[in-house]
Coordinates of N, CA and C in Angstrom, one line a residue:
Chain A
X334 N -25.9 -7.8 -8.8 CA -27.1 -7.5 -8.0 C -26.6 -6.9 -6.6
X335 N -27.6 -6.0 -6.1 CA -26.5 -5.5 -4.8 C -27.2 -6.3 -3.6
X336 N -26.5 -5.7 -2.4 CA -26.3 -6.8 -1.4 C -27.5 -6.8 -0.5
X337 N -28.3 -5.0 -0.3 CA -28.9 -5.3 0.9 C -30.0 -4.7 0.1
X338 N -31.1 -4.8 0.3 CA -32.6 -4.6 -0.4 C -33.8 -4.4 0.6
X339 N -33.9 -3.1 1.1 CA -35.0 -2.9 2.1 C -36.3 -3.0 1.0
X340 N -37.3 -3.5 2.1 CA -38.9 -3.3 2.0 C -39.3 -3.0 3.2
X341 N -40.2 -2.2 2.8 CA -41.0 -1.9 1.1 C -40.3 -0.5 1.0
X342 N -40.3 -0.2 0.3 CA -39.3 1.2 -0.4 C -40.2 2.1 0.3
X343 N -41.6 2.5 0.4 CA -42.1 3.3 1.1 C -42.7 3.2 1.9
X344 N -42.9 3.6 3.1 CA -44.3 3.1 4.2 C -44.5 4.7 4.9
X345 N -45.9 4.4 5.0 CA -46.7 6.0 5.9 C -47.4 4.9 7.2
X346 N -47.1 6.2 8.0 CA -47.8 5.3 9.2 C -47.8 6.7 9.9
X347 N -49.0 6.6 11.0 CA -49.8 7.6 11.7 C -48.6 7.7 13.1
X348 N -48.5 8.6 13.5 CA -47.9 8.5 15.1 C -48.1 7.9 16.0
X349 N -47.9 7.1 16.8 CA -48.2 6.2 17.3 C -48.0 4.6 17.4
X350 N -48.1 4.9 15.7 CA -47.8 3.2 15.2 C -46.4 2.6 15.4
X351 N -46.4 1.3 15.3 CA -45.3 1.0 15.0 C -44.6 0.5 13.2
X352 N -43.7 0.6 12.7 CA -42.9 0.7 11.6 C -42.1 -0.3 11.7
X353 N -42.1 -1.5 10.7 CA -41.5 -2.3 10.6 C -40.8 -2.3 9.1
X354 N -39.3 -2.2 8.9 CA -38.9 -2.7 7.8 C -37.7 -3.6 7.9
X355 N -37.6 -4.0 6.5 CA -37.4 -5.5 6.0 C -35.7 -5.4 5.3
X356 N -35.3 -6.2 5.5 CA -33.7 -6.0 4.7 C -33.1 -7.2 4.1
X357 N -33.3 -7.8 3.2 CA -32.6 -9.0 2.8 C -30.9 -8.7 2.1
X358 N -30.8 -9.5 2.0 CA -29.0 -9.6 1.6 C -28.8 -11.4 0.7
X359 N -27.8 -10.9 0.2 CA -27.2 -12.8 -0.6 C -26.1 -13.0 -0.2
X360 N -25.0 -12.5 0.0 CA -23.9 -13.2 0.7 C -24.1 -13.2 1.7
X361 N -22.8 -14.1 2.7 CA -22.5 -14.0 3.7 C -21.6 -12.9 4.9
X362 N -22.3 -12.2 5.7 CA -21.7 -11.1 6.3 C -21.1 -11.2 7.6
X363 N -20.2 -10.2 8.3 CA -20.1 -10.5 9.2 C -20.7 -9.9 10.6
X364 N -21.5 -8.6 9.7 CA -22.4 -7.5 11.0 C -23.1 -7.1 9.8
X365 N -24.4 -6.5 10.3 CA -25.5 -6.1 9.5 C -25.8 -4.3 10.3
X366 N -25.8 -3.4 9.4 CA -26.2 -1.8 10.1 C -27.2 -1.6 9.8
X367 N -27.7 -0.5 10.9 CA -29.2 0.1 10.0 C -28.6 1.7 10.3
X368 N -29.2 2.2 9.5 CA -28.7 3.9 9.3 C -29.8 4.6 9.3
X369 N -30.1 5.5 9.5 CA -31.0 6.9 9.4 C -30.3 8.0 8.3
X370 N -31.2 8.8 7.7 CA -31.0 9.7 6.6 C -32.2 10.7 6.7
X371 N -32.1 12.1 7.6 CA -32.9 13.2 7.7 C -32.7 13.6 6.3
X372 N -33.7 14.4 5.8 CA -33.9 14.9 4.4 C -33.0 15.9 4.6
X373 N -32.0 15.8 3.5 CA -30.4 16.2 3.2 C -29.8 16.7 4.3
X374 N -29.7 15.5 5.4 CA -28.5 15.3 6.2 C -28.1 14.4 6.1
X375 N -26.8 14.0 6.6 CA -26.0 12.9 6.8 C -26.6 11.4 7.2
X376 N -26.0 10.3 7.4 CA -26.4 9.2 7.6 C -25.9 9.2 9.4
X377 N -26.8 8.8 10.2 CA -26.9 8.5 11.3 C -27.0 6.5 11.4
X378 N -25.5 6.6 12.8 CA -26.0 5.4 12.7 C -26.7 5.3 13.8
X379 N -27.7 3.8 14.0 CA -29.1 3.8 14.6 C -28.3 2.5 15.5
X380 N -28.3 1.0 14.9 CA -27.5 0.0 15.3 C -26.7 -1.1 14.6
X381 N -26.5 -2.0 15.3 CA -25.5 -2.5 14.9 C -25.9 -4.1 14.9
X382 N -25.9 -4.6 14.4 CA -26.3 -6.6 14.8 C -24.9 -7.2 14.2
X383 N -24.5 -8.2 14.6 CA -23.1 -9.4 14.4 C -24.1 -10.4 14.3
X384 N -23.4 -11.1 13.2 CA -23.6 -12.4 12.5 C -24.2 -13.6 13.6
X385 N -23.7 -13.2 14.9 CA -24.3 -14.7 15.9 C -25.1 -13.6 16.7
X386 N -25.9 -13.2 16.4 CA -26.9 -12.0 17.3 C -28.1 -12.4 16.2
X387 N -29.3 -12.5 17.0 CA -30.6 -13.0 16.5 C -31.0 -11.7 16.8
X388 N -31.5 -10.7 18.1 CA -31.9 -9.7 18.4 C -30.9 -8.8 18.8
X389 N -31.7 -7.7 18.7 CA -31.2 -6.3 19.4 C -32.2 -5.4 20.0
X390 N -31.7 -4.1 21.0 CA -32.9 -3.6 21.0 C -32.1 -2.2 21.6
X391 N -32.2 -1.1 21.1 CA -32.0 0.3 21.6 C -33.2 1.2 21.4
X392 N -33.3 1.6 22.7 CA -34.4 1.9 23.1 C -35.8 1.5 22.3
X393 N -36.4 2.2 21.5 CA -37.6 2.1 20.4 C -37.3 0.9 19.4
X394 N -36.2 1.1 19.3 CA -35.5 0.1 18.0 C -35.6 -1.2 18.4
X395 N -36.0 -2.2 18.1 CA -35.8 -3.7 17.6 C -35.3 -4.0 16.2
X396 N -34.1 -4.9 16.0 CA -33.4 -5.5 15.2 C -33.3 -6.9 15.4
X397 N -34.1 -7.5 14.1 CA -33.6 -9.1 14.2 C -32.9 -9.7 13.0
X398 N -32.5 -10.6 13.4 CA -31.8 -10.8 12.0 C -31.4 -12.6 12.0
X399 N -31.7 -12.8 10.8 CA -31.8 -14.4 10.4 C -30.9 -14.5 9.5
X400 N -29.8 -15.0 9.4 CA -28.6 -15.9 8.6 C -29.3 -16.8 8.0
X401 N -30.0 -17.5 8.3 CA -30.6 -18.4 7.5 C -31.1 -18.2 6.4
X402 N -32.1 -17.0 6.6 CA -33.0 -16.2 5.3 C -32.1 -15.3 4.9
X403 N -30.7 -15.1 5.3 CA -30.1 -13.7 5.1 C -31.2 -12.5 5.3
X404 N -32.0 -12.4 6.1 CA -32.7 -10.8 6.2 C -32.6 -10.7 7.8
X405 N -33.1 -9.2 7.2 CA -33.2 -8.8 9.2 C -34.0 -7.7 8.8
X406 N -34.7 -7.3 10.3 CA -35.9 -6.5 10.1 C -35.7 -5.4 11.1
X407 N -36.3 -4.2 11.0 CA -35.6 -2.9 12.1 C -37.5 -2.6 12.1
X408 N -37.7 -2.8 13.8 CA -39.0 -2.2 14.5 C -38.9 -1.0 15.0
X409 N -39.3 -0.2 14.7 CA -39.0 1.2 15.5 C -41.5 1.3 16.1
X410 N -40.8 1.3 17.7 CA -42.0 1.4 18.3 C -42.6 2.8 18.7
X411 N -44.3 2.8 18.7 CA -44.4 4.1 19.2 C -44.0 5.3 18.5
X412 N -44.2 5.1 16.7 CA -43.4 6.1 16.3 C -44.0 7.3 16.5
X413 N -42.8 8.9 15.7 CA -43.5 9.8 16.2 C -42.7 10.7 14.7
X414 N -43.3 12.0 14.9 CA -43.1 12.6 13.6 C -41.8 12.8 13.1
X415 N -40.8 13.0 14.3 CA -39.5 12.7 14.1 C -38.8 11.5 13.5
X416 N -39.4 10.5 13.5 CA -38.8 9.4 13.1 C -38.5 9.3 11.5
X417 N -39.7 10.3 10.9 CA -39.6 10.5 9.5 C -38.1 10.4 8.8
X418 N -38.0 9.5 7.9 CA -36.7 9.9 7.1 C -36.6 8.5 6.6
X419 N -35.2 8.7 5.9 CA -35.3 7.1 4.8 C -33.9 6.5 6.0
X420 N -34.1 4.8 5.6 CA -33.7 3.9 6.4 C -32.6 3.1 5.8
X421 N -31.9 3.1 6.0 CA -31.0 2.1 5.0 C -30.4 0.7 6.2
X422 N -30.1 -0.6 5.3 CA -29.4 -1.2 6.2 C -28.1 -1.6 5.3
X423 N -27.2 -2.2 5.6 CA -25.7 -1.9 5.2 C -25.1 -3.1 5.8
X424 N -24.6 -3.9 5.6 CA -24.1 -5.1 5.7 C -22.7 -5.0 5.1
X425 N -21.8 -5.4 6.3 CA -20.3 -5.5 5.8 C -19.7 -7.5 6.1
X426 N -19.1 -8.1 5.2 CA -18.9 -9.5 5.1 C -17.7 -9.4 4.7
X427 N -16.9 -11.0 5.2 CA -15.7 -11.5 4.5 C -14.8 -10.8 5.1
X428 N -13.8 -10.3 4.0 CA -12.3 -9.5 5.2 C -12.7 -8.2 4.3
X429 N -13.7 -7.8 3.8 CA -13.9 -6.4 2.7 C -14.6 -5.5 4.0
X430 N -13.7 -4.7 4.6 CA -14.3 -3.7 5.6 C -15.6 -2.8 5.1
X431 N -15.9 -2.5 3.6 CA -16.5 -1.8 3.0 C -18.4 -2.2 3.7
X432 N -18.9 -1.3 3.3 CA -20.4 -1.5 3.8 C -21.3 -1.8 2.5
X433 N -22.1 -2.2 2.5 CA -23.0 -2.6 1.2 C -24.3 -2.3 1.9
X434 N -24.7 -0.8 0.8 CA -26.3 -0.4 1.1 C -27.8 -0.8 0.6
X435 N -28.4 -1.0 0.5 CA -29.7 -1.0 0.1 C -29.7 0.4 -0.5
X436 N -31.2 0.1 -1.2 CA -31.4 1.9 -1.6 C -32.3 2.4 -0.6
X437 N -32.8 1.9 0.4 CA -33.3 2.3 1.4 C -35.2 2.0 1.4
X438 N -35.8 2.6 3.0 CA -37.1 2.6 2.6 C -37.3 4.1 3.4
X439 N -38.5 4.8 2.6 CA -38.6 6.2 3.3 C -40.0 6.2 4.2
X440 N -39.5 6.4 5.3 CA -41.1 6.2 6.3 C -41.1 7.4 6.4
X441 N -42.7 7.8 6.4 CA -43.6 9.2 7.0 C -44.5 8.6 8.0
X442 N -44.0 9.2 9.3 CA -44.9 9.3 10.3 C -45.8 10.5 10.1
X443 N -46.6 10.4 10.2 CA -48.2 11.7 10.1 C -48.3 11.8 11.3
X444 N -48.3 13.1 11.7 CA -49.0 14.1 13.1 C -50.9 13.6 13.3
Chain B
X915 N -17.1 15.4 21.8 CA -16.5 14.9 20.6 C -17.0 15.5 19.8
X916 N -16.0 15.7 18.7 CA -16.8 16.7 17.0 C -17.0 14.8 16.8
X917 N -17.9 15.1 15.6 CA -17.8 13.7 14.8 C -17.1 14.1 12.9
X918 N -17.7 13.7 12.1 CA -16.9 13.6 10.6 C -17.5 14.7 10.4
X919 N -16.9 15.3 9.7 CA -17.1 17.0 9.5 C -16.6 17.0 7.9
X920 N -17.4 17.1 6.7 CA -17.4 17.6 5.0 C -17.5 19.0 4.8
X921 N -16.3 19.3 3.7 CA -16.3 20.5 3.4 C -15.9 20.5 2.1
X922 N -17.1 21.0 0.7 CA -18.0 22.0 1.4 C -19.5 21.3 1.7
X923 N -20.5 21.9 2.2 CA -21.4 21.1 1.8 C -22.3 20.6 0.7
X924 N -21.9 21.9 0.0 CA -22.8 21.6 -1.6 C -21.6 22.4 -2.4
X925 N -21.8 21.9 -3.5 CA -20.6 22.3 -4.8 C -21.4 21.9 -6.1
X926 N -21.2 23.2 -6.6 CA -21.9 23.2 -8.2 C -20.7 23.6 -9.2
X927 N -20.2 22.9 -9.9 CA -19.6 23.3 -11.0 C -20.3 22.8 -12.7
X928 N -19.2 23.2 -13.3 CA -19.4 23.2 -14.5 C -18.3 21.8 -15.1
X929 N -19.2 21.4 -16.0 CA -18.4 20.3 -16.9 C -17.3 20.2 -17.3
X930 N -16.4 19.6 -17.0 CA -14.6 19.9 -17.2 C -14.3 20.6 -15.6
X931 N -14.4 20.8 -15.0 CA -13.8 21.6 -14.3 C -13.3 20.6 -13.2
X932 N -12.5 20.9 -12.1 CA -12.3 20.2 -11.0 C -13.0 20.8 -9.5
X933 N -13.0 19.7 -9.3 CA -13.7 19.5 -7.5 C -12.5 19.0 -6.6
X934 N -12.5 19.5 -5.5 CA -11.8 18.8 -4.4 C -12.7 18.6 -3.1
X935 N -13.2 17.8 -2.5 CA -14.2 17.3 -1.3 C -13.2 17.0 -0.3
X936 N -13.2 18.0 0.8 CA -12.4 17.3 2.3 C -13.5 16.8 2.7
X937 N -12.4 15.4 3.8 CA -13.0 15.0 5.4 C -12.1 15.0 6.0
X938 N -12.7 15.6 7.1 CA -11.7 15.1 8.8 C -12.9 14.5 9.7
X939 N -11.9 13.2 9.7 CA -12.3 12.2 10.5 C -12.4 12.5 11.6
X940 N -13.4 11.5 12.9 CA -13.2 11.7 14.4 C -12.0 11.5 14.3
X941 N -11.7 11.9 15.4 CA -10.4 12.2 16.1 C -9.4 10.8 16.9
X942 N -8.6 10.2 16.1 CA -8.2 9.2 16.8 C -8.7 7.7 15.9
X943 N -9.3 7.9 14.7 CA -10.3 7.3 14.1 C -8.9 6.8 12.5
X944 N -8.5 5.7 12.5 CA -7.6 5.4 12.2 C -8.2 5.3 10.6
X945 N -9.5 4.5 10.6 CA -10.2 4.2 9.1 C -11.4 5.0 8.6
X946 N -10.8 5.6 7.5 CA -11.8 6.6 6.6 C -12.1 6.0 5.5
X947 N -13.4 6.1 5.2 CA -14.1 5.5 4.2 C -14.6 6.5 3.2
X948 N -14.5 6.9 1.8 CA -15.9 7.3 0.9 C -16.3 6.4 0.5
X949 N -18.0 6.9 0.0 CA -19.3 6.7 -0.4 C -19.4 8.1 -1.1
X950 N -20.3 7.7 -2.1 CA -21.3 8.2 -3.0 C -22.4 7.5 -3.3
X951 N -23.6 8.1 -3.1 CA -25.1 7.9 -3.7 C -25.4 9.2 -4.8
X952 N -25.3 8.4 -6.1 CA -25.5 9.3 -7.3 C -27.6 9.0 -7.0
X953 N -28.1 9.9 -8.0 CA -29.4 10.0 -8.0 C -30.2 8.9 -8.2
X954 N -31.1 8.4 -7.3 CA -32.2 7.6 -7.7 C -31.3 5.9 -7.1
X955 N -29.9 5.9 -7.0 CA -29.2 4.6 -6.6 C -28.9 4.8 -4.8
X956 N -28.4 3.4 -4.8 CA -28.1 3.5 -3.4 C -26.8 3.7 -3.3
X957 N -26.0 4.0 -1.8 CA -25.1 4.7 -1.4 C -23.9 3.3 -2.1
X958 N -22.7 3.8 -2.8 CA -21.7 2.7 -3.1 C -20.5 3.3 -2.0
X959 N -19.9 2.4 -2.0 CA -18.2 2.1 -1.6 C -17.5 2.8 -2.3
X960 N -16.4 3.7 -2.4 CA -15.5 4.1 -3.5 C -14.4 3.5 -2.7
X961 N -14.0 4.3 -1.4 CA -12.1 3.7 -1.3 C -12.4 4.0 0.5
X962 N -11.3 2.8 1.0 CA -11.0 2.8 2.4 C -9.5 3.1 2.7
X963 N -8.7 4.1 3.6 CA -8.0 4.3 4.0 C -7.6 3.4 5.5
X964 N -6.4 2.9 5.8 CA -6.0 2.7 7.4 C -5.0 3.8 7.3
X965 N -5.0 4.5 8.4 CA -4.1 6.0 8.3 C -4.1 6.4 7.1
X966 N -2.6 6.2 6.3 CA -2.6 6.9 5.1 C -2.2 6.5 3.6
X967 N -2.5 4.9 4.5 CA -2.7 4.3 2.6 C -4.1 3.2 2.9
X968 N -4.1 3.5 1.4 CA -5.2 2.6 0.6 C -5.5 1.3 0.9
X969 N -6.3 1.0 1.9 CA -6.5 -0.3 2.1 C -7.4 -1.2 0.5
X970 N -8.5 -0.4 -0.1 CA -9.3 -0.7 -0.8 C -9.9 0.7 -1.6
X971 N -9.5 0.6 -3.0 CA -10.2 1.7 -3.9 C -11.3 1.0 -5.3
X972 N -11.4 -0.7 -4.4 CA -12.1 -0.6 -5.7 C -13.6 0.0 -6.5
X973 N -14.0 0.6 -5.2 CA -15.0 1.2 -5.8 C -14.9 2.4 -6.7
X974 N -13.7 2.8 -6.8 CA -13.3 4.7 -7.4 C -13.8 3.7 -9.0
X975 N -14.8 4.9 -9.1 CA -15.6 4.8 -10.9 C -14.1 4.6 -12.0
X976 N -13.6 6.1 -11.7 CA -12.5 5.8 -13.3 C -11.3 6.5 -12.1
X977 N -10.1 6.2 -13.2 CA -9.1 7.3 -12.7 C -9.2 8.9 -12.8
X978 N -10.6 9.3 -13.1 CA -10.6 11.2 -13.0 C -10.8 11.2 -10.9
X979 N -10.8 10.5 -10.2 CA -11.2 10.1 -9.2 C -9.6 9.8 -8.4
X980 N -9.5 11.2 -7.6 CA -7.8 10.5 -6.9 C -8.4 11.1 -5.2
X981 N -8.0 10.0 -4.3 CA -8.4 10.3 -3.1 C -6.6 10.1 -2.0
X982 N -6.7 11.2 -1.5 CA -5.4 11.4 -0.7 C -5.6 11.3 1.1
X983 N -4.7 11.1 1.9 CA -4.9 11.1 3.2 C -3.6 11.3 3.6
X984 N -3.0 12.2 3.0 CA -1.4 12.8 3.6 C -1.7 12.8 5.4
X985 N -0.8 11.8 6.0 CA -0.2 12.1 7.5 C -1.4 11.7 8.1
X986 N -2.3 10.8 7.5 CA -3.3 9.9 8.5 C -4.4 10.6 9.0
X987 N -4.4 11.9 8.5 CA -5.4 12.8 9.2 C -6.8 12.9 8.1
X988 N -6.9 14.5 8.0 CA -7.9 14.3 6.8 C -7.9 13.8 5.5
X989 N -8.9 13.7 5.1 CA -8.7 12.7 3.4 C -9.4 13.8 2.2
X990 N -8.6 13.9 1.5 CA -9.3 14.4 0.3 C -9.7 13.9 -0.9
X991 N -10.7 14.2 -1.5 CA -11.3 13.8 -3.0 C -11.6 14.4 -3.8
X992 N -10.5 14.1 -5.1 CA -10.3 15.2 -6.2 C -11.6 14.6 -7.5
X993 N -11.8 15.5 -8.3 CA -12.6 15.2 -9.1 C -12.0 15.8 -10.3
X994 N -11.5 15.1 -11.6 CA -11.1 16.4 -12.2 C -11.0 15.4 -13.5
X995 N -11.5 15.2 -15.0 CA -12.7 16.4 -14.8 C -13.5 16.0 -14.5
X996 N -14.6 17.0 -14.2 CA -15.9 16.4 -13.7 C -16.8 16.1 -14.6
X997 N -17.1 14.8 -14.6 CA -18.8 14.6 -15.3 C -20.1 14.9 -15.2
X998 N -20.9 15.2 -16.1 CA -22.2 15.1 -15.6 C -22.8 13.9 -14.5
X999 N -22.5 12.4 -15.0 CA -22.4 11.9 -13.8 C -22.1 11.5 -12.9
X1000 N -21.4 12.8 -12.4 CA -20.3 12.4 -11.0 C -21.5 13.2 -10.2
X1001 N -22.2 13.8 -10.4 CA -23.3 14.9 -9.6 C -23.8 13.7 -8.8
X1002 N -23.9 13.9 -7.3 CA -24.1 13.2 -6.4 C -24.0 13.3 -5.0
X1003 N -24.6 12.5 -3.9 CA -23.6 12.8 -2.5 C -22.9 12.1 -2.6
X1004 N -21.4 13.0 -2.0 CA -20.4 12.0 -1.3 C -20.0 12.3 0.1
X1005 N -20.1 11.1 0.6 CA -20.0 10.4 2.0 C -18.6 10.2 2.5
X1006 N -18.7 10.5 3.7 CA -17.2 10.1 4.4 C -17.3 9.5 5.7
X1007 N -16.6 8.2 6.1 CA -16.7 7.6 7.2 C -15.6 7.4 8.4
X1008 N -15.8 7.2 9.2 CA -14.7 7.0 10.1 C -15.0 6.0 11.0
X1009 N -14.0 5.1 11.3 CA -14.7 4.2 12.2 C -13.0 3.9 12.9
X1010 N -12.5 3.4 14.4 CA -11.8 3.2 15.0 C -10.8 1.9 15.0
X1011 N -12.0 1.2 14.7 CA -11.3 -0.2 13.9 C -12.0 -0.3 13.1
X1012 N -11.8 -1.6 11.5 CA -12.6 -2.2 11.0 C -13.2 -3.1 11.1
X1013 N -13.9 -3.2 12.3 CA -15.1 -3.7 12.5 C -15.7 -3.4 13.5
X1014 N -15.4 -1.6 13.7 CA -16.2 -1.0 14.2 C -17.7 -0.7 13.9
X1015 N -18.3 -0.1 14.2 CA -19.4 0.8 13.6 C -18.2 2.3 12.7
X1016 N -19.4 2.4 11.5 CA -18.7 3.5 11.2 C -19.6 5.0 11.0
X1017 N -18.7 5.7 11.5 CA -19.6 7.4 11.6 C -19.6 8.4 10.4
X1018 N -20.8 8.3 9.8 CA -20.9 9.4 8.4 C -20.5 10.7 8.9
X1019 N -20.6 11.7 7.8 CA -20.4 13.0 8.0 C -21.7 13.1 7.0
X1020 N -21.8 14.3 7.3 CA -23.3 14.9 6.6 C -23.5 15.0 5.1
X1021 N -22.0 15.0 4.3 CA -22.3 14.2 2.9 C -21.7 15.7 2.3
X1022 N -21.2 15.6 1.1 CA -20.9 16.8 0.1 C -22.0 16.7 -1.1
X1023 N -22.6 17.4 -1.6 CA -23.6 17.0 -2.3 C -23.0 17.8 -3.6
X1024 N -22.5 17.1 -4.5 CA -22.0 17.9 -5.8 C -22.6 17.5 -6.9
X1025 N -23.2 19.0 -7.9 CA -24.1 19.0 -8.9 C -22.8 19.5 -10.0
X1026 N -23.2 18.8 -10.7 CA -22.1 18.7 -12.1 C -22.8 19.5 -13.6
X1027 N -23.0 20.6 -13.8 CA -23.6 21.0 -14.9 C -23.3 21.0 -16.2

């Protein structure tokens, strides 16, 4: 079963709004990523959360993240048409330097 | 700074044939990573380099799959033969330590016919 599982796989939201998605995991990690993916460009990274970090916040972005539930959630506020593109989060655990992706969620901000 | 730079960016061959995928890492960037996301799945792990050996290849599918990093610099990935489903992106990462953050490059996107 794989390791990181965003929800909801798709979400539309108007400009303006804000965009919340969801990322659960089953093992134990030692940092959690969230990535960006413009339609057939590269993976941008967005941020970063460590295993004793509850919050984060770069600029628009909020990241929280619960050990307990194993999930964490990435708020992107104020969105805008740019924001469009698929989201992945990526969790690396243990001494395996490797990242473990989700299949992502694809947000459409509407003009 | 450049960041991770793939070449080429798209590659179409034909069945049997071979592929070779460069990356050059940031600059100073000791750990290079591939990834591939074949169609409809999410992005996997294939192999991690520190300079220029193999820290971790367990992700490489079969042995048609050989990944090089002569002299710690750029890393190559051979494909040979190719399958229909090796058609996919492949990803390359760099990060300064491991447990840095790590920096994609824009992905090689190879279609296998």
């Amino acid at each position: 079963s794989q390791q990181g599982e965003e929800d909801p796989q798709a979400l539309s939201i108007q400009e303006g709004e804000n965009a919340t998605m969801n990322c659960s995991y089953k093992t134990s990690i030692n940092n959690l990523q969230w990535y960006r993916q413009n339609s057939g460009r590269g993976l941008v990274h967005l941020i970063l959360i460590r295993s004793n970090e509850r919050e984060k916040h770069s600029g628009r972005l909020r990241v929280t993240l619960d050990t307990s539930k194993k999930s964490s959630s990435l708020l992107i506020t104020a969105s805008r048409a740019a924001d469009t593109a698929s989201y992945f989060c990526a969790t690396r655990g243990g001494s395996n330097y490797k990242l473990t992706f989700g299949k992502g969620t694809l947000l459409t901000v509407n003009p | 700074e450049a960041g991770v730079t793939q070449f080429p960016s798209h590659s179409v061959i034909e069945k049997g044939q071979t592929v070779t995928l460069r990356c050059d890492p940031i600059s100073g960037h000791d750990n290079l990573y591939w990834y591939r996301r074949v169609m409809g799945k999410e992005i996997k792990f294939l192999l991690h380099f520190v300079k220029e050996s193999k820290q971790d290849e367990s992700g490489m599918p079969n042995n048609r799959f050989l990944a090089e990093r002569t002299g710690g610099t750029y890393s190559t990935l051979k494909v040979q033969p190719a399958e229909l489903e090796d058609s996919g992106v492949y990803f390359c990462a760099s990060s300064q330590d491991h447990t840095d953050t790590q920096y994609f490059g824009p992905g090689t996107r190879l279609t296998v016919l």
